[in-house]
């Protein structure tokens, strides 16, 4: 009946129903809606502009600052995320807000290792293979080290993507890797496309987290997995006090000394404090439609990995 009243309704329903259509309409009106930028109250449109300015400012020093702020521990957190993902050859990954390529490169290394293990296992179980067959197997491995795996890095900031592309070129990553300029709240991809969606230290900077989660659900295949690595909330009051002291007194100073940018790192610290705690984010992920949602605290909850499945 609805389709008869409005021919476009049927199209909207196929693209996710009235809810997504309503969200799209609201997005256009939300520019004047108030939200926060760190501890400041701003409109959503102002927040988007300010966050874009932050990452344009810090892009070139982003990796150095990550190492300085976390004493290099962010590398371990990202390793844990990829091991939790446990991708197999053939996995299609979408890494959102992944401009500098950290998750993408780890994913590619992990899949290459899995491919090598598969090849070694194959050769061990076929002792009667000829030299020519063994040689052909190794040539195939060299030609397609990732199998059919691919990773798409999507980021809203051109400067961050530029840094990621430069890193990929220097480190020799090219096959199975692509870079896309896009907004987490309105991804430029078809429905049911990816096996895994990751977002590492990015969802905190999304203006409408609910829309980003809906988009994550939309682009994942049935059975696909959502993984989010993000700064979170420390429950231990003593550790929390020390963490606050370090965050507000040390990190902005590091930002000024290393990147010449106090304000951007002051915002990043404030944004962590405004981010939803673990249980609240878990509920938001469930509201987006994901099942088997859980989270793993790392370093007493300084960061957490949230996981969910599209079933």
PDB file of C-alpha atoms in Angstrom:
ATOM      1  CA  UNK A   1       0.000   0.000   0.000  1.00  0.00           C
ATOM      2  CA  UNK A   2       2.830   2.341   0.912  1.00  0.00           C
ATOM      3  CA  UNK A   3       4.491   1.652  -2.442  1.00  0.00           C
ATOM      4  CA  UNK A   4       1.252   2.488  -4.243  1.00  0.00           C
ATOM      5  CA  UNK A   5       1.014   5.805  -2.430  1.00  0.00           C
ATOM      6  CA  UNK A   6       4.624   6.704  -3.169  1.00  0.00           C
ATOM      7  CA  UNK A   7       6.546   4.897  -5.939  1.00  0.00           C
ATOM      8  CA  UNK A   8       9.890   5.775  -4.385  1.00  0.00           C
ATOM      9  CA  UNK A   9       8.900   4.015  -1.155  1.00  0.00           C
ATOM     10  CA  UNK A  10       9.529   0.594  -2.626  1.00  0.00           C
ATOM     11  CA  UNK A  11      13.019   1.649  -3.647  1.00  0.00           C
ATOM     12  CA  UNK A  12      13.705   3.039  -0.189  1.00  0.00           C
ATOM     13  CA  UNK A  13      12.464  -0.175   1.386  1.00  0.00           C
ATOM     14  CA  UNK A  14      14.889  -2.237  -0.695  1.00  0.00           C
ATOM     15  CA  UNK A  15      17.706   0.032   0.484  1.00  0.00           C
ATOM     16  CA  UNK A  16      16.987  -0.507   4.151  1.00  0.00           C
ATOM     17  CA  UNK A  17      13.405   0.605   4.752  1.00  0.00           C
ATOM     18  CA  UNK A  18      11.747   3.683   6.192  1.00  0.00           C
ATOM     19  CA  UNK A  19      14.256   3.951   9.042  1.00  0.00           C
ATOM     20  CA  UNK A  20      17.229   4.527   6.725  1.00  0.00           C
ATOM     21  CA  UNK A  21      15.164   6.893   4.613  1.00  0.00           C
ATOM     22  CA  UNK A  22      14.228   8.857   7.715  1.00  0.00           C
ATOM     23  CA  UNK A  23      17.866   8.923   8.863  1.00  0.00           C
ATOM     24  CA  UNK A  24      18.884  10.301   5.493  1.00  0.00           C
ATOM     25  CA  UNK A  25      16.321  13.085   5.785  1.00  0.00           C
ATOM     26  CA  UNK A  26      17.300  13.900   9.348  1.00  0.00           C
ATOM     27  CA  UNK A  27      20.989  14.058   8.362  1.00  0.00           C
ATOM     28  CA  UNK A  28      20.236  16.984   6.105  1.00  0.00           C
ATOM     29  CA  UNK A  29      18.472  18.846   8.921  1.00  0.00           C
ATOM     30  CA  UNK A  30      21.044  17.989  11.567  1.00  0.00           C
ATOM     31  CA  UNK A  31      23.572  20.666  10.664  1.00  0.00           C
ATOM     32  CA  UNK A  32      22.101  22.915  13.353  1.00  0.00           C
ATOM     33  CA  UNK A  33      21.779  20.165  15.977  1.00  0.00           C
ATOM     34  CA  UNK A  34      23.996  20.738  18.964  1.00  0.00           C
ATOM     35  CA  UNK A  35      26.704  18.271  19.890  1.00  0.00           C
ATOM     36  CA  UNK A  36      30.170  18.475  21.412  1.00  0.00           C
ATOM     37  CA  UNK A  37      33.700  19.010  20.198  1.00  0.00           C
ATOM     38  CA  UNK A  38      35.753  17.916  23.158  1.00  0.00           C
ATOM     39  CA  UNK A  39      34.279  19.960  26.012  1.00  0.00           C
ATOM     40  CA  UNK A  40      32.881  22.646  23.676  1.00  0.00           C
ATOM     41  CA  UNK A  41      29.243  22.766  22.578  1.00  0.00           C
ATOM     42  CA  UNK A  42      28.979  23.172  18.804  1.00  0.00           C
ATOM     43  CA  UNK A  43      26.616  22.297  15.962  1.00  0.00           C
ATOM     44  CA  UNK A  44      27.120  19.017  14.119  1.00  0.00           C
ATOM     45  CA  UNK A  45      28.316  20.856  11.025  1.00  0.00           C
ATOM     46  CA  UNK A  46      30.835  22.842  13.072  1.00  0.00           C
ATOM     47  CA  UNK A  47      32.056  19.646  14.695  1.00  0.00           C
ATOM     48  CA  UNK A  48      32.657  17.966  11.333  1.00  0.00           C
ATOM     49  CA  UNK A  49      34.661  20.960  10.120  1.00  0.00           C
ATOM     50  CA  UNK A  50      36.709  21.173  13.318  1.00  0.00           C
ATOM     51  CA  UNK A  51      37.532  17.454  13.315  1.00  0.00           C
ATOM     52  CA  UNK A  52      38.583  17.649   9.682  1.00  0.00           C
ATOM     53  CA  UNK A  53      40.879  20.538  10.598  1.00  0.00           C
ATOM     54  CA  UNK A  54      42.337  18.526  13.494  1.00  0.00           C
ATOM     55  CA  UNK A  55      43.351  15.622  11.273  1.00  0.00           C
ATOM     56  CA  UNK A  56      44.618  17.836   8.495  1.00  0.00           C
ATOM     57  CA  UNK A  57      46.830  19.434  11.114  1.00  0.00           C
ATOM     58  CA  UNK A  58      48.145  16.231  12.735  1.00  0.00           C
ATOM     59  CA  UNK A  59      48.337  13.905   9.712  1.00  0.00           C
ATOM     60  CA  UNK A  60      52.083  14.204   9.061  1.00  0.00           C
ATOM     61  CA  UNK A  61      52.972  13.667  12.734  1.00  0.00           C
ATOM     62  CA  UNK A  62      50.155  11.216  13.476  1.00  0.00           C
ATOM     63  CA  UNK A  63      52.286   8.068  13.749  1.00  0.00           C
ATOM     64  CA  UNK A  64      55.038   9.771  15.769  1.00  0.00           C
ATOM     65  CA  UNK A  65      52.459  11.190  18.173  1.00  0.00           C
ATOM     66  CA  UNK A  66      50.774   7.806  18.587  1.00  0.00           C
ATOM     67  CA  UNK A  67      54.085   6.292  19.602  1.00  0.00           C
ATOM     68  CA  UNK A  68      54.818   9.183  21.964  1.00  0.00           C
ATOM     69  CA  UNK A  69      51.365   9.316  23.597  1.00  0.00           C
ATOM     70  CA  UNK A  70      51.056   5.566  24.164  1.00  0.00           C
ATOM     71  CA  UNK A  71      54.762   4.726  24.566  1.00  0.00           C
ATOM     72  CA  UNK A  72      54.340   2.516  21.506  1.00  0.00           C
ATOM     73  CA  UNK A  73      51.617   0.372  23.095  1.00  0.00           C
ATOM     74  CA  UNK A  74      49.144   1.319  20.339  1.00  0.00           C
ATOM     75  CA  UNK A  75      51.058  -1.105  18.117  1.00  0.00           C
ATOM     76  CA  UNK A  76      50.282  -3.970  20.491  1.00  0.00           C
ATOM     77  CA  UNK A  77      46.605  -2.978  20.654  1.00  0.00           C
ATOM     78  CA  UNK A  78      46.377  -3.035  16.862  1.00  0.00           C
ATOM     79  CA  UNK A  79      48.133  -6.412  16.714  1.00  0.00           C
ATOM     80  CA  UNK A  80      45.571  -7.794  19.173  1.00  0.00           C
ATOM     81  CA  UNK A  81      42.729  -6.429  17.023  1.00  0.00           C
ATOM     82  CA  UNK A  82      44.008  -8.216  13.907  1.00  0.00           C
ATOM     83  CA  UNK A  83      44.664 -11.452  15.802  1.00  0.00           C
ATOM     84  CA  UNK A  84      41.125 -11.263  17.168  1.00  0.00           C
ATOM     85  CA  UNK A  85      39.896 -10.817  13.601  1.00  0.00           C
ATOM     86  CA  UNK A  86      41.944 -13.871  12.528  1.00  0.00           C
ATOM     87  CA  UNK A  87      41.410 -13.256   8.797  1.00  0.00           C
ATOM     88  CA  UNK A  88      41.854 -16.117   6.376  1.00  0.00           C
ATOM     89  CA  UNK A  89      42.953 -15.875   2.726  1.00  0.00           C
ATOM     90  CA  UNK A  90      39.992 -14.570   0.758  1.00  0.00           C
ATOM     91  CA  UNK A  91      38.758 -12.158   3.425  1.00  0.00           C
ATOM     92  CA  UNK A  92      37.478  -8.798   2.149  1.00  0.00           C
ATOM     93  CA  UNK A  93      38.147  -6.112   4.767  1.00  0.00           C
ATOM     94  CA  UNK A  94      36.853  -2.562   5.019  1.00  0.00           C
ATOM     95  CA  UNK A  95      38.970  -0.450   7.370  1.00  0.00           C
ATOM     96  CA  UNK A  96      37.166   2.805   8.130  1.00  0.00           C
ATOM     97  CA  UNK A  97      39.019   5.878   9.409  1.00  0.00           C
ATOM     98  CA  UNK A  98      42.176   3.924   8.684  1.00  0.00           C
ATOM     99  CA  UNK A  99      43.963   6.595   6.668  1.00  0.00           C
ATOM    100  CA  UNK A 100      47.513   5.860   7.806  1.00  0.00           C
ATOM    101  CA  UNK A 101      47.148   2.163   6.971  1.00  0.00           C
ATOM    102  CA  UNK A 102      48.125   0.606  10.307  1.00  0.00           C
ATOM    103  CA  UNK A 103      45.314  -1.959  10.357  1.00  0.00           C
ATOM    104  CA  UNK A 104      45.485  -2.582   6.604  1.00  0.00           C
ATOM    105  CA  UNK A 105      49.200  -3.386   6.674  1.00  0.00           C
ATOM    106  CA  UNK A 106      48.785  -5.701   9.665  1.00  0.00           C
ATOM    107  CA  UNK A 107      45.903  -7.454   7.906  1.00  0.00           C
ATOM    108  CA  UNK A 108      48.004  -8.005   4.801  1.00  0.00           C
ATOM    109  CA  UNK A 109      50.926  -9.365   6.822  1.00  0.00           C
ATOM    110  CA  UNK A 110      48.604 -11.713   8.705  1.00  0.00           C
ATOM    111  CA  UNK A 111      46.998 -13.064   5.530  1.00  0.00           C
ATOM    112  CA  UNK A 112      50.383 -13.543   3.845  1.00  0.00           C
ATOM    113  CA  UNK A 113      51.559 -15.600   6.825  1.00  0.00           C
ATOM    114  CA  UNK A 114      48.366 -17.677   6.682  1.00  0.00           C
ATOM    115  CA  UNK A 115      48.923 -18.304   2.959  1.00  0.00           C
ATOM    116  CA  UNK A 116      52.504 -19.407   3.612  1.00  0.00           C
ATOM    117  CA  UNK A 117      51.345 -21.801   6.328  1.00  0.00           C
ATOM    118  CA  UNK A 118      48.747 -23.237   3.949  1.00  0.00           C
ATOM    119  CA  UNK A 119      51.417 -23.800   1.310  1.00  0.00           C
ATOM    120  CA  UNK A 120      53.790 -25.486   3.760  1.00  0.00           C
ATOM    121  CA  UNK A 121      50.977 -27.727   5.000  1.00  0.00           C
ATOM    122  CA  UNK A 122      50.053 -28.629   1.433  1.00  0.00           C
ATOM    123  CA  UNK A 123      53.632 -29.571   0.584  1.00  0.00           C
ATOM    124  CA  UNK A 124      54.058 -31.639   3.762  1.00  0.00           C
ATOM    125  CA  UNK A 125      50.931 -33.649   2.976  1.00  0.00           C
ATOM    126  CA  UNK A 126      51.981 -34.271  -0.620  1.00  0.00           C
ATOM    127  CA  UNK A 127      55.452 -35.733  -0.334  1.00  0.00           C
ATOM    128  CA  UNK A 128      55.144 -37.281  -3.780  1.00  0.00           C
ATOM    129  CA  UNK A 129      54.878 -33.913  -5.558  1.00  0.00           C
ATOM    130  CA  UNK A 130      57.342 -33.429  -8.377  1.00  0.00           C
ATOM    131  CA  UNK A 131      59.902 -30.610  -8.349  1.00  0.00           C
ATOM    132  CA  UNK A 132      57.892 -28.877 -11.076  1.00  0.00           C
ATOM    133  CA  UNK A 133      54.668 -29.020  -9.017  1.00  0.00           C
ATOM    134  CA  UNK A 134      56.455 -27.641  -5.961  1.00  0.00           C
ATOM    135  CA  UNK A 135      57.985 -24.858  -8.056  1.00  0.00           C
ATOM    136  CA  UNK A 136      54.586 -23.953  -9.508  1.00  0.00           C
ATOM    137  CA  UNK A 137      53.085 -23.794  -6.015  1.00  0.00           C
ATOM    138  CA  UNK A 138      55.739 -21.314  -4.894  1.00  0.00           C
ATOM    139  CA  UNK A 139      55.295 -19.247  -8.051  1.00  0.00           C
ATOM    140  CA  UNK A 140      51.560 -19.041  -7.388  1.00  0.00           C
ATOM    141  CA  UNK A 141      52.285 -17.915  -3.818  1.00  0.00           C
ATOM    142  CA  UNK A 142      54.594 -15.179  -5.090  1.00  0.00           C
ATOM    143  CA  UNK A 143      52.072 -14.066  -7.699  1.00  0.00           C
ATOM    144  CA  UNK A 144      49.101 -13.951  -5.276  1.00  0.00           C
ATOM    145  CA  UNK A 145      50.540 -13.658  -1.745  1.00  0.00           C
ATOM    146  CA  UNK A 146      47.139 -12.563  -0.384  1.00  0.00           C
ATOM    147  CA  UNK A 147      45.099 -15.118  -2.302  1.00  0.00           C
ATOM    148  CA  UNK A 148      41.820 -13.353  -3.039  1.00  0.00           C
ATOM    149  CA  UNK A 149      42.008 -11.140   0.058  1.00  0.00           C
ATOM    150  CA  UNK A 150      41.581  -7.406  -0.312  1.00  0.00           C
ATOM    151  CA  UNK A 151      41.513  -4.457   2.058  1.00  0.00           C
ATOM    152  CA  UNK A 152      39.795  -1.161   1.350  1.00  0.00           C
ATOM    153  CA  UNK A 153      40.918   1.769   3.490  1.00  0.00           C
ATOM    154  CA  UNK A 154      38.211   4.415   3.769  1.00  0.00           C
ATOM    155  CA  UNK A 155      38.866   7.777   5.409  1.00  0.00           C
ATOM    156  CA  UNK A 156      37.116  11.138   5.282  1.00  0.00           C
ATOM    157  CA  UNK A 157      40.358  13.103   5.455  1.00  0.00           C
ATOM    158  CA  UNK A 158      42.500  13.552   2.332  1.00  0.00           C
ATOM    159  CA  UNK A 159      45.673  14.313   4.287  1.00  0.00           C
ATOM    160  CA  UNK A 160      45.414  11.098   6.306  1.00  0.00           C
ATOM    161  CA  UNK A 161      44.912   9.077   3.119  1.00  0.00           C
ATOM    162  CA  UNK A 162      47.892  10.821   1.572  1.00  0.00           C
ATOM    163  CA  UNK A 163      50.087   9.777   4.501  1.00  0.00           C
ATOM    164  CA  UNK A 164      48.800   6.192   4.252  1.00  0.00           C
ATOM    165  CA  UNK A 165      49.513   5.961   0.542  1.00  0.00           C
ATOM    166  CA  UNK A 166      53.045   7.259   1.063  1.00  0.00           C
ATOM    167  CA  UNK A 167      53.639   4.678   3.805  1.00  0.00           C
ATOM    168  CA  UNK A 168      52.279   1.882   1.602  1.00  0.00           C
ATOM    169  CA  UNK A 169      54.626   2.880  -1.209  1.00  0.00           C
ATOM    170  CA  UNK A 170      57.640   3.008   1.116  1.00  0.00           C
ATOM    171  CA  UNK A 171      56.799  -0.337   2.744  1.00  0.00           C
ATOM    172  CA  UNK A 172      56.016  -2.096  -0.527  1.00  0.00           C
ATOM    173  CA  UNK A 173      52.277  -2.677  -0.061  1.00  0.00           C
ATOM    174  CA  UNK A 174      50.304  -2.464  -3.281  1.00  0.00           C
ATOM    175  CA  UNK A 175      48.479  -5.663  -4.311  1.00  0.00           C
ATOM    176  CA  UNK A 176      45.065  -6.117  -2.719  1.00  0.00           C
ATOM    177  CA  UNK A 177      45.011  -2.607  -1.249  1.00  0.00           C
ATOM    178  CA  UNK A 178      42.838   0.334  -2.238  1.00  0.00           C
ATOM    179  CA  UNK A 179      42.162   3.777  -0.794  1.00  0.00           C
ATOM    180  CA  UNK A 180      38.765   5.502  -0.807  1.00  0.00           C
ATOM    181  CA  UNK A 181      37.738   8.958   0.367  1.00  0.00           C
ATOM    182  CA  UNK A 182      34.482   8.502   2.235  1.00  0.00           C
ATOM    183  CA  UNK A 183      32.361   9.358   5.263  1.00  0.00           C
ATOM    184  CA  UNK A 184      31.715   6.656   7.897  1.00  0.00           C
ATOM    185  CA  UNK A 185      28.175   8.007   8.253  1.00  0.00           C
ATOM    186  CA  UNK A 186      27.423   7.504   4.554  1.00  0.00           C
ATOM    187  CA  UNK A 187      29.768   4.905   3.082  1.00  0.00           C
ATOM    188  CA  UNK A 188      30.216   4.825  -0.721  1.00  0.00           C
ATOM    189  CA  UNK A 189      29.818   1.031  -0.945  1.00  0.00           C
ATOM    190  CA  UNK A 190      27.083  -1.425  -1.875  1.00  0.00           C
ATOM    191  CA  UNK A 191      25.109  -3.458   0.656  1.00  0.00           C
ATOM    192  CA  UNK A 192      26.413  -6.844   1.853  1.00  0.00           C
ATOM    193  CA  UNK A 193      29.891  -6.346   0.387  1.00  0.00           C
ATOM    194  CA  UNK A 194      32.541  -6.949   3.087  1.00  0.00           C
ATOM    195  CA  UNK A 195      33.465  -9.856   5.346  1.00  0.00           C
ATOM    196  CA  UNK A 196      34.932  -7.666   8.083  1.00  0.00           C
ATOM    197  CA  UNK A 197      34.553  -3.997   9.054  1.00  0.00           C
ATOM    198  CA  UNK A 198      37.172  -2.434  11.324  1.00  0.00           C
ATOM    199  CA  UNK A 199      37.451   1.024  12.803  1.00  0.00           C
ATOM    200  CA  UNK A 200      40.445   1.746  15.045  1.00  0.00           C
ATOM    201  CA  UNK A 201      40.529   4.988  17.030  1.00  0.00           C
ATOM    202  CA  UNK A 202      38.090   6.495  14.571  1.00  0.00           C
ATOM    203  CA  UNK A 203      34.538   6.061  15.809  1.00  0.00           C
ATOM    204  CA  UNK A 204      35.207   8.560  18.603  1.00  0.00           C
ATOM    205  CA  UNK A 205      35.576  11.243  15.945  1.00  0.00           C
ATOM    206  CA  UNK A 206      32.362  10.385  14.092  1.00  0.00           C
ATOM    207  CA  UNK A 207      29.654  12.992  14.653  1.00  0.00           C
ATOM    208  CA  UNK A 208      26.748  10.513  14.511  1.00  0.00           C
ATOM    209  CA  UNK A 209      27.937   7.193  15.910  1.00  0.00           C
ATOM    210  CA  UNK A 210      24.505   5.652  15.383  1.00  0.00           C
ATOM    211  CA  UNK A 211      24.631   6.394  11.642  1.00  0.00           C
ATOM    212  CA  UNK A 212      28.171   5.005  11.381  1.00  0.00           C
ATOM    213  CA  UNK A 213      27.070   1.772  13.061  1.00  0.00           C
ATOM    214  CA  UNK A 214      24.067   1.470  10.738  1.00  0.00           C
ATOM    215  CA  UNK A 215      26.373   1.900   7.759  1.00  0.00           C
ATOM    216  CA  UNK A 216      28.773  -0.713   9.137  1.00  0.00           C
ATOM    217  CA  UNK A 217      25.870  -3.147   9.384  1.00  0.00           C
ATOM    218  CA  UNK A 218      24.664  -2.324   5.881  1.00  0.00           C
ATOM    219  CA  UNK A 219      27.947  -2.928   4.056  1.00  0.00           C
ATOM    220  CA  UNK A 220      28.772  -6.183   5.865  1.00  0.00           C
ATOM    221  CA  UNK A 221      27.764  -9.512   4.372  1.00  0.00           C
ATOM    222  CA  UNK A 222      25.473 -11.759   6.432  1.00  0.00           C
ATOM    223  CA  UNK A 223      27.862 -13.479   8.814  1.00  0.00           C
ATOM    224  CA  UNK A 224      30.254 -10.525   8.595  1.00  0.00           C
ATOM    225  CA  UNK A 225      32.045  -9.147  11.628  1.00  0.00           C
ATOM    226  CA  UNK A 226      32.287  -5.665  13.116  1.00  0.00           C
ATOM    227  CA  UNK A 227      35.417  -4.809  15.134  1.00  0.00           C
ATOM    228  CA  UNK A 228      36.059  -1.503  16.849  1.00  0.00           C
ATOM    229  CA  UNK A 229      39.242  -0.540  18.723  1.00  0.00           C
ATOM    230  CA  UNK A 230      38.802   2.642  20.720  1.00  0.00           C
ATOM    231  CA  UNK A 231      39.893   4.469  23.840  1.00  0.00           C
ATOM    232  CA  UNK A 232      37.415   3.704  26.590  1.00  0.00           C
ATOM    233  CA  UNK A 233      36.802   4.174  30.317  1.00  0.00           C
ATOM    234  CA  UNK A 234      38.971   2.986  33.215  1.00  0.00           C
ATOM    235  CA  UNK A 235      36.950   1.672  36.155  1.00  0.00           C
ATOM    236  CA  UNK A 236      39.753   1.625  38.737  1.00  0.00           C
ATOM    237  CA  UNK A 237      39.585   5.067  40.453  1.00  0.00           C
ATOM    238  CA  UNK A 238      43.309   5.266  41.228  1.00  0.00           C
ATOM    239  CA  UNK A 239      44.378   4.286  37.690  1.00  0.00           C
ATOM    240  CA  UNK A 240      41.723   6.625  36.307  1.00  0.00           C
ATOM    241  CA  UNK A 241      43.132   9.548  38.303  1.00  0.00           C
ATOM    242  CA  UNK A 242      46.675   8.868  37.084  1.00  0.00           C
ATOM    243  CA  UNK A 243      45.410   8.427  33.537  1.00  0.00           C
ATOM    244  CA  UNK A 244      43.619  11.799  33.677  1.00  0.00           C
ATOM    245  CA  UNK A 245      46.733  13.464  35.014  1.00  0.00           C
ATOM    246  CA  UNK A 246      48.832  12.067  32.178  1.00  0.00           C
ATOM    247  CA  UNK A 247      46.191  12.823  29.539  1.00  0.00           C
ATOM    248  CA  UNK A 248      45.562  16.453  30.407  1.00  0.00           C
ATOM    249  CA  UNK A 249      49.015  17.474  31.619  1.00  0.00           C
ATOM    250  CA  UNK A 250      51.342  15.534  29.316  1.00  0.00           C
ATOM    251  CA  UNK A 251      49.639  14.734  25.985  1.00  0.00           C
ATOM    252  CA  UNK A 252      48.879  18.352  24.930  1.00  0.00           C
ATOM    253  CA  UNK A 253      52.477  19.260  25.778  1.00  0.00           C
ATOM    254  CA  UNK A 254      53.723  16.397  23.582  1.00  0.00           C
ATOM    255  CA  UNK A 255      51.422  17.670  20.842  1.00  0.00           C
ATOM    256  CA  UNK A 256      52.961  21.131  21.060  1.00  0.00           C
ATOM    257  CA  UNK A 257      56.559  19.876  21.194  1.00  0.00           C
ATOM    258  CA  UNK A 258      56.328  17.194  18.482  1.00  0.00           C
ATOM    259  CA  UNK A 259      53.575  18.434  16.180  1.00  0.00           C
ATOM    260  CA  UNK A 260      53.419  22.120  17.081  1.00  0.00           C
ATOM    261  CA  UNK A 261      49.730  21.687  17.840  1.00  0.00           C
ATOM    262  CA  UNK A 262      48.480  21.930  21.421  1.00  0.00           C
ATOM    263  CA  UNK A 263      44.786  22.441  20.615  1.00  0.00           C
ATOM    264  CA  UNK A 264      44.330  19.328  18.449  1.00  0.00           C
ATOM    265  CA  UNK A 265      45.716  17.048  21.129  1.00  0.00           C
ATOM    266  CA  UNK A 266      43.746  18.822  23.826  1.00  0.00           C
ATOM    267  CA  UNK A 267      40.644  17.971  21.768  1.00  0.00           C
ATOM    268  CA  UNK A 268      41.716  14.329  21.376  1.00  0.00           C
ATOM    269  CA  UNK A 269      42.045  13.976  25.148  1.00  0.00           C
ATOM    270  CA  UNK A 270      38.702  15.649  25.773  1.00  0.00           C
ATOM    271  CA  UNK A 271      37.001  13.496  23.115  1.00  0.00           C
ATOM    272  CA  UNK A 272      38.053  10.355  24.981  1.00  0.00           C
ATOM    273  CA  UNK A 273      36.314  11.606  28.121  1.00  0.00           C
ATOM    274  CA  UNK A 274      33.137  12.370  26.173  1.00  0.00           C
ATOM    275  CA  UNK A 275      33.065   8.969  24.459  1.00  0.00           C
ATOM    276  CA  UNK A 276      30.426   6.447  25.635  1.00  0.00           C
ATOM    277  CA  UNK A 277      31.656   3.862  28.168  1.00  0.00           C
ATOM    278  CA  UNK A 278      31.905   0.190  27.254  1.00  0.00           C
ATOM    279  CA  UNK A 279      28.383  -0.928  28.151  1.00  0.00           C
ATOM    280  CA  UNK A 280      26.772   2.070  26.469  1.00  0.00           C
ATOM    281  CA  UNK A 281      28.685   1.520  23.221  1.00  0.00           C
ATOM    282  CA  UNK A 282      27.810  -2.179  23.376  1.00  0.00           C
ATOM    283  CA  UNK A 283      24.111  -1.248  23.562  1.00  0.00           C
ATOM    284  CA  UNK A 284      24.495   1.105  20.582  1.00  0.00           C
ATOM    285  CA  UNK A 285      26.108  -1.669  18.517  1.00  0.00           C
ATOM    286  CA  UNK A 286      23.234  -3.996  19.406  1.00  0.00           C
ATOM    287  CA  UNK A 287      20.704  -1.294  18.472  1.00  0.00           C
ATOM    288  CA  UNK A 288      22.320  -1.146  15.023  1.00  0.00           C
ATOM    289  CA  UNK A 289      21.345  -4.803  14.520  1.00  0.00           C
ATOM    290  CA  UNK A 290      24.491  -6.701  15.491  1.00  0.00           C
ATOM    291  CA  UNK A 291      24.410  -9.966  17.435  1.00  0.00           C
ATOM    292  CA  UNK A 292      26.847 -11.643  19.826  1.00  0.00           C
ATOM    293  CA  UNK A 293      28.160  -8.220  20.796  1.00  0.00           C
ATOM    294  CA  UNK A 294      30.917  -8.186  23.388  1.00  0.00           C
ATOM    295  CA  UNK A 295      34.036  -6.259  24.294  1.00  0.00           C
ATOM    296  CA  UNK A 296      37.518  -6.910  25.606  1.00  0.00           C
ATOM    297  CA  UNK A 297      39.213  -4.360  27.834  1.00  0.00           C
ATOM    298  CA  UNK A 298      42.925  -3.798  27.294  1.00  0.00           C
ATOM    299  CA  UNK A 299      45.185  -2.130  29.849  1.00  0.00           C
ATOM    300  CA  UNK A 300      42.427  -1.881  32.472  1.00  0.00           C
ATOM    301  CA  UNK A 301      39.967  -0.318  30.041  1.00  0.00           C
ATOM    302  CA  UNK A 302      42.178   2.434  28.642  1.00  0.00           C
ATOM    303  CA  UNK A 303      41.137   0.914  25.326  1.00  0.00           C
ATOM    304  CA  UNK A 304      38.549  -1.706  24.425  1.00  0.00           C
ATOM    305  CA  UNK A 305      37.851  -3.905  21.422  1.00  0.00           C
ATOM    306  CA  UNK A 306      34.145  -4.216  20.632  1.00  0.00           C
ATOM    307  CA  UNK A 307      32.970  -7.078  18.437  1.00  0.00           C
ATOM    308  CA  UNK A 308      29.650  -7.958  16.807  1.00  0.00           C
ATOM    309  CA  UNK A 309      28.252 -10.061  13.965  1.00  0.00           C
ATOM    310  CA  UNK A 310      25.689  -9.436  11.247  1.00  0.00           C
ATOM    311  CA  UNK A 311      23.548 -12.570  11.320  1.00  0.00           C
TER     312      UNK A 311
END
